[in-house]
GROMACS .gro file of C-alpha atoms in nm:
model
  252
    1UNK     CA    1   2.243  -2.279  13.641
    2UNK     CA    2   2.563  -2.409  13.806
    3UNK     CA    3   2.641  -2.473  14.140
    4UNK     CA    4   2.940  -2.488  14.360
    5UNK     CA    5   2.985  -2.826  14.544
    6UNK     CA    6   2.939  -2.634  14.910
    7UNK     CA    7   2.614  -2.537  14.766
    8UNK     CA    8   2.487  -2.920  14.670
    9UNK     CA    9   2.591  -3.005  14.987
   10UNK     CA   10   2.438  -2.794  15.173
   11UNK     CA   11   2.112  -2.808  14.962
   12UNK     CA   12   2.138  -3.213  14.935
   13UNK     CA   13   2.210  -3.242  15.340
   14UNK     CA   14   2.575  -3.448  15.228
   15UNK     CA   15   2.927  -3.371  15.312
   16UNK     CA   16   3.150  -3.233  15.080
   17UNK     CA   17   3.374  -3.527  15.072
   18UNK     CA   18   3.090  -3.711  14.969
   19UNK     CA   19   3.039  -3.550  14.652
   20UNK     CA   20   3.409  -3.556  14.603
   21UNK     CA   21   3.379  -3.944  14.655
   22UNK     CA   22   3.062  -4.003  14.419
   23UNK     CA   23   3.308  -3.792  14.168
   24UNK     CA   24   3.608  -4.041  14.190
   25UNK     CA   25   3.375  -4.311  14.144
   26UNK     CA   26   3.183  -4.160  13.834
   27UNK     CA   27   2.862  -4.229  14.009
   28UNK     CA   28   2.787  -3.839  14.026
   29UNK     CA   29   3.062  -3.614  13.832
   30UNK     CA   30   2.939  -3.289  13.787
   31UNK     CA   31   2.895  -3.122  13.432
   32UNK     CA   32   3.118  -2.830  13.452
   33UNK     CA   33   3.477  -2.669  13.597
   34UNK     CA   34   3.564  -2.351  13.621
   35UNK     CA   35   3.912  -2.275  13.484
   36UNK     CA   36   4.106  -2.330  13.833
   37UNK     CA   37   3.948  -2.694  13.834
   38UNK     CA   38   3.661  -2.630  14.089
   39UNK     CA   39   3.315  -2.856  14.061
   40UNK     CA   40   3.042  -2.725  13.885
   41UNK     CA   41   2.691  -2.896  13.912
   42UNK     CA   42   2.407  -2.850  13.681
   43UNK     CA   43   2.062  -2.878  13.737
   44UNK     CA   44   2.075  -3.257  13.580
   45UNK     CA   45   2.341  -3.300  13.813
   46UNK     CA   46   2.110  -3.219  14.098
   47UNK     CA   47   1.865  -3.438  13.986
   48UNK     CA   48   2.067  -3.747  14.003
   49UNK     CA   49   2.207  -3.679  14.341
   50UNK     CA   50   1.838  -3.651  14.402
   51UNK     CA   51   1.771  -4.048  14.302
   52UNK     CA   52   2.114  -4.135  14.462
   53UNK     CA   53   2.005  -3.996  14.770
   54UNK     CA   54   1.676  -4.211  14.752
   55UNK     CA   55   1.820  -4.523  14.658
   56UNK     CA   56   2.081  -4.454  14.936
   57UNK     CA   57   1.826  -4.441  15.198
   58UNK     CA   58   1.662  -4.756  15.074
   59UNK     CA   59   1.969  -4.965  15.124
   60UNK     CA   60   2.131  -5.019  14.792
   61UNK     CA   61   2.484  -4.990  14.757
   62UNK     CA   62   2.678  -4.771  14.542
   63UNK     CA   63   2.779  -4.987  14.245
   64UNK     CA   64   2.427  -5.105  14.203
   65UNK     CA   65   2.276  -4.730  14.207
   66UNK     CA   66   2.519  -4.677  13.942
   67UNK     CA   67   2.411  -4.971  13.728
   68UNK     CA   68   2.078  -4.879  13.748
   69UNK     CA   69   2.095  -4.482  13.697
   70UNK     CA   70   2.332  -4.572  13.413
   71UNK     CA   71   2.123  -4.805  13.245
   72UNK     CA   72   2.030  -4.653  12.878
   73UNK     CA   73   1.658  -4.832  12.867
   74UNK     CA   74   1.559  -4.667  13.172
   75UNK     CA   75   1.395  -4.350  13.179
   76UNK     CA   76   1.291  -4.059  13.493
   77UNK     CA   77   0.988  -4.153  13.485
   78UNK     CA   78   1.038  -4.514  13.514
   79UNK     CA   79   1.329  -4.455  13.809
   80UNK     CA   80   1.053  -4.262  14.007
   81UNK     CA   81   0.844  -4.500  13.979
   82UNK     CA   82   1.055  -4.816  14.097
   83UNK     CA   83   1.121  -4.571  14.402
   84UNK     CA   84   0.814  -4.486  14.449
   85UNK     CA   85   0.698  -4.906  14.427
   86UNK     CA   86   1.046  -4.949  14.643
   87UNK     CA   87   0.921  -4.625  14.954
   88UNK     CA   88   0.544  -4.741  14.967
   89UNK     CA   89   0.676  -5.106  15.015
   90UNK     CA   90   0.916  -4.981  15.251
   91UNK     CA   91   0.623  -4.792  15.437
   92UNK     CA   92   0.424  -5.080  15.484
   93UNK     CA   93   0.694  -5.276  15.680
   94UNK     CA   94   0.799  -4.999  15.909
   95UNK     CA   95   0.387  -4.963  15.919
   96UNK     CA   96   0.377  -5.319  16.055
   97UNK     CA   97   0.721  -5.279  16.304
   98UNK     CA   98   0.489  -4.918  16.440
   99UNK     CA   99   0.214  -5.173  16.493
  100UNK     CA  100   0.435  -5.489  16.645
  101UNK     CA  101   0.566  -5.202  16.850
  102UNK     CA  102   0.226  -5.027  16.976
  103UNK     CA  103   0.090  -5.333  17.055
  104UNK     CA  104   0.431  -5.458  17.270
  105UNK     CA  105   0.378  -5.097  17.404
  106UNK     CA  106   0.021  -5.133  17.536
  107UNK     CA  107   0.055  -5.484  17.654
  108UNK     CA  108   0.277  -5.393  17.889
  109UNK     CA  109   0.062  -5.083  17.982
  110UNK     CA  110  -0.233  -5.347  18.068
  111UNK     CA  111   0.064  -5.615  18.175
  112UNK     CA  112  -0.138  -5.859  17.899
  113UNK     CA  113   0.168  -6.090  17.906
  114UNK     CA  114   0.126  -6.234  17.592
  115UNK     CA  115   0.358  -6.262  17.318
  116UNK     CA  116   0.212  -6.146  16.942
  117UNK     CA  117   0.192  -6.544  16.841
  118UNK     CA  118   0.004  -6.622  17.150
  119UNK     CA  119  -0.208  -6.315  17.149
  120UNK     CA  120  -0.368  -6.394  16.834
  121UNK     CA  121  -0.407  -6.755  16.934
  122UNK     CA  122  -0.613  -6.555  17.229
  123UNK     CA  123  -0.785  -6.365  17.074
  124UNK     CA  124  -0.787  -6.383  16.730
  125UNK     CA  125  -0.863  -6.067  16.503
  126UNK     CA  126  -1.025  -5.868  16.834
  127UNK     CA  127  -0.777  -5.650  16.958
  128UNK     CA  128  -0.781  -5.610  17.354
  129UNK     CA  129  -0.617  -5.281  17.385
  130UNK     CA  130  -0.791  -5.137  17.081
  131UNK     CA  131  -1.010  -4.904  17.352
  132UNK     CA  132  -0.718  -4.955  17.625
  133UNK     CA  133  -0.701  -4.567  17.672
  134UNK     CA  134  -1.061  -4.514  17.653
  135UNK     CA  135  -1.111  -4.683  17.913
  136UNK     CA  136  -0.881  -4.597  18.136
  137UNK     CA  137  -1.016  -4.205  18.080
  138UNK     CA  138  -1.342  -4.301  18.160
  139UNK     CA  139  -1.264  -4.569  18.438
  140UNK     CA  140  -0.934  -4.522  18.543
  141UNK     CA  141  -0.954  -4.389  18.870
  142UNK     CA  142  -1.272  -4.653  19.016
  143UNK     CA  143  -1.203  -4.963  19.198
  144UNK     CA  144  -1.344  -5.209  18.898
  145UNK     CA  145  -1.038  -5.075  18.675
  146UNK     CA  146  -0.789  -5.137  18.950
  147UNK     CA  147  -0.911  -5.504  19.005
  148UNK     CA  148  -0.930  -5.538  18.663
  149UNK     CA  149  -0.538  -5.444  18.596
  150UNK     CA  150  -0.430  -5.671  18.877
  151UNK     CA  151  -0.593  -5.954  18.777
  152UNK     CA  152  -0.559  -5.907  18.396
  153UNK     CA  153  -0.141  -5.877  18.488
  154UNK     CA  154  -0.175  -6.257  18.612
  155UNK     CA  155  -0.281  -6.402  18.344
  156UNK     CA  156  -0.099  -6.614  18.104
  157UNK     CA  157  -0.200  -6.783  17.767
  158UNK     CA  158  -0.390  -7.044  17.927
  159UNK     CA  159  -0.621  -6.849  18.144
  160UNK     CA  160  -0.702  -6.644  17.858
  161UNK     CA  161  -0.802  -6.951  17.645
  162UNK     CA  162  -0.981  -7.061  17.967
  163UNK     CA  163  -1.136  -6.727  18.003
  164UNK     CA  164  -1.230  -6.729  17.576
  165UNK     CA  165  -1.377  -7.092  17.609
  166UNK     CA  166  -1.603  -7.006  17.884
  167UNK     CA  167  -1.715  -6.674  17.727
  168UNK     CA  168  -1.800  -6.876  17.374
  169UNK     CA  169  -1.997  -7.151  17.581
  170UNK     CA  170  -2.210  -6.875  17.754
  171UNK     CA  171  -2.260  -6.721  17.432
  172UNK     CA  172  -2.333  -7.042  17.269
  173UNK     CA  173  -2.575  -7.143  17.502
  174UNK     CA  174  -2.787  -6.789  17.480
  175UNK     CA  175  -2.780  -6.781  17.115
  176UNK     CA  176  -2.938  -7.122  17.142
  177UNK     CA  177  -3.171  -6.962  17.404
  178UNK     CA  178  -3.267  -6.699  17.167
  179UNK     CA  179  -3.336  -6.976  16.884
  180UNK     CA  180  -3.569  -7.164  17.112
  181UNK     CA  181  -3.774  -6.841  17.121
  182UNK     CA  182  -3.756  -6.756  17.505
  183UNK     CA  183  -3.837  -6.429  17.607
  184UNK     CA  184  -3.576  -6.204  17.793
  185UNK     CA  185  -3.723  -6.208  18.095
  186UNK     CA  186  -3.794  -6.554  18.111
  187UNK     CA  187  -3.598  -6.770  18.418
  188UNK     CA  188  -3.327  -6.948  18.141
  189UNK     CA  189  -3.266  -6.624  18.004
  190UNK     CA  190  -3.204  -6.423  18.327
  191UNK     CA  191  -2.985  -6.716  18.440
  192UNK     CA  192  -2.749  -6.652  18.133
  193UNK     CA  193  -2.727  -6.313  18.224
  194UNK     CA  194  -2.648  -6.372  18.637
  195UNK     CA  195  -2.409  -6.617  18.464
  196UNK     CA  196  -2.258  -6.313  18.232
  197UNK     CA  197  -2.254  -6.104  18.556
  198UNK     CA  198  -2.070  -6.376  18.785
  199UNK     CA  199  -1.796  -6.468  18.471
  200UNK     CA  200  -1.723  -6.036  18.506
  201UNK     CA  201  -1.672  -6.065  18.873
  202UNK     CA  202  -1.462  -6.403  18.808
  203UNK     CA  203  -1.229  -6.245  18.593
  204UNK     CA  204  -1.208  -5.891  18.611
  205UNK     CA  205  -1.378  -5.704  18.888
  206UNK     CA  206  -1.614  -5.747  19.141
  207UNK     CA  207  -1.971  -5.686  18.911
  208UNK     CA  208  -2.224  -5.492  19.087
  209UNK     CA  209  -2.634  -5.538  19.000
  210UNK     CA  210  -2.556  -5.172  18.919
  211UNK     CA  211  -2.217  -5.178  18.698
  212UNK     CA  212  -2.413  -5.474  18.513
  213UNK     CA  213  -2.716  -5.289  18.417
  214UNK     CA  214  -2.467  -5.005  18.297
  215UNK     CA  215  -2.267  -5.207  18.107
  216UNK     CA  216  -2.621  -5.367  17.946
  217UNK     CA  217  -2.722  -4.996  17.832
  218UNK     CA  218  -2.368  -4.987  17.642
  219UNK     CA  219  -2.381  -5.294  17.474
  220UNK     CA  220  -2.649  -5.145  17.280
  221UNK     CA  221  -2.585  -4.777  17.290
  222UNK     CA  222  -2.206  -4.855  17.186
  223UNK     CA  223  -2.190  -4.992  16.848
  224UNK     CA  224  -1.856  -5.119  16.926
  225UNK     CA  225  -1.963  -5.368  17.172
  226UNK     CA  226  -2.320  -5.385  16.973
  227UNK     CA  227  -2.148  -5.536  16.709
  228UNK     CA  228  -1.903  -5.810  16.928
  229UNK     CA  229  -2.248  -5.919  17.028
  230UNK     CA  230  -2.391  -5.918  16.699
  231UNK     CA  231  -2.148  -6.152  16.568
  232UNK     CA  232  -2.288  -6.400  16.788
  233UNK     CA  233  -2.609  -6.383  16.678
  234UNK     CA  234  -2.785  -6.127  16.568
  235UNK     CA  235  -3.005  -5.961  16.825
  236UNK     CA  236  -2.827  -6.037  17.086
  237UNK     CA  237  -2.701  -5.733  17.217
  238UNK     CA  238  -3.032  -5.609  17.297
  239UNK     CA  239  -3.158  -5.969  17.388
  240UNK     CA  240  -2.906  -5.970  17.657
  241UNK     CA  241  -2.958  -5.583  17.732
  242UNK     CA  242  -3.312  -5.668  17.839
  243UNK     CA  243  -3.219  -5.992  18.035
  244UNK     CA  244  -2.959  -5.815  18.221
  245UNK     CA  245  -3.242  -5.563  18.340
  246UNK     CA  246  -3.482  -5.817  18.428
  247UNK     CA  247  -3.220  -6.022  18.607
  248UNK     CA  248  -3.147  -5.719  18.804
  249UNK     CA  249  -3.479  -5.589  18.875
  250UNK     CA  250  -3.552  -5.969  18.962
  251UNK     CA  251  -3.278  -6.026  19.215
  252UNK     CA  252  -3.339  -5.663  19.383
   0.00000   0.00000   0.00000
């Protein structure tokens, strides 16, 4: 079938004098004239635009898209797949900027002033905002989540270290606890958790006997937060649910 060079261009989204240009060039001439000299594109014709097109969009010029369309050892096949290699590598960066660009976004949502290099440095593979708007659906409009965002937008690099070496030397300490064999309820292990309560209220909001028992039930209930535990040691989470409880019950 032949086509009229308004008709590639409209089908192929180009301009008109873009065809005319990929003529003078003899990077796309098309197969046929009619007797008054007008363009005449075959289906072949269509299918080269087609790769032109692709390699266009992935950034290489002209006069290399016509060495490599031209080039008699390649096949379709084999230009399909070097743009298909070429688009799913091309997907993964713009994949990465999305993700660079999320996480900018939601840092400054929960003013976590950190830049990506320092972040990690923070907090490693854990992702702080990964439940971001979770948690502002479910706690957004309470007092704890208000402190919280103040206090969080203060923050620089080295609190946050600060903040990550005390949490690891709590958690050291009660996974050491748990190896020694002490029960939950037991005075050490009920000072660990008034600790755990008390490091909340230091950096985040003020932690109520209350809002501590609730966020106990989670830690096992949640497999999210089960698992932060877990890596710990495992047990913990429901260890530390049961201190928390006793702690509270204890200091009622």
């Amino acid at each position: 079938m032949a086509y009229t060079v308004g008709q590639v261009a409209r089908a192929a989204r180009v301009t008109v004098r873009t065809l005319h240009h990929y003529d003078e060039i003899g990077l796309l001439s098309p197969g046929g004239r009619t007797p008054a000299g007008y363009r005449r594109y075959s289906d072949a014709d269509l299918e080269r635009l087609q790769l032109i097109r692709a390699y266009r969009e992935l950034g290489f010029p002209l006069e290399e898209i016509a060495a490599i369309l031209d080039d008699p050892r390649a096949d379709p096949v084999a230009h399909l797949r070097r743009q298909h290699e070429l688009l799913t590598g091309r997907i993964g960066k713009l994949q990465e900027m999305v993700a660079a660009i999320e996480l900018a976004m939601e840092a400054r949502r929960m003013n976590i002033g950190l830049t990506p290099e320092e972040r990690f440095e923070v907090f490693g593979d854990f992702d702080p905002d990964a439940h971001a708007e979770e948690a502002e659906r479910r706690w957004g409009g309470t007092e704890a989540y208000r402190q919280s965002a103040e206090r969080v937008g203060r923050y620089g690099k080295e609190d946050w270290l600060r903040h990550r070496a005390e949490n690891e030397d709590w958690g050291r300490r009660l996974a050491e606890l748990m190896a020694l064999g002490a029960p939950a309820d037991s005075p050490e292990a009920m000072a660990l958790a008034e600790e755990h309560r008390q490091l909340i209220g230091q950096w985040f909001y003020d932690c109520s006997y209350e809002i501590h028992t609730g966020l106990a039930d989670m830690y096992v209930a949640d497999p999210r937060f089960t698992a932060y535990y877990e890596r710990v040691r495992p047990g913990m989470a429901a260890y530390l649910n049961e201190a928390i409880h006793a702690n509270a019950i204890n200091r009622a």
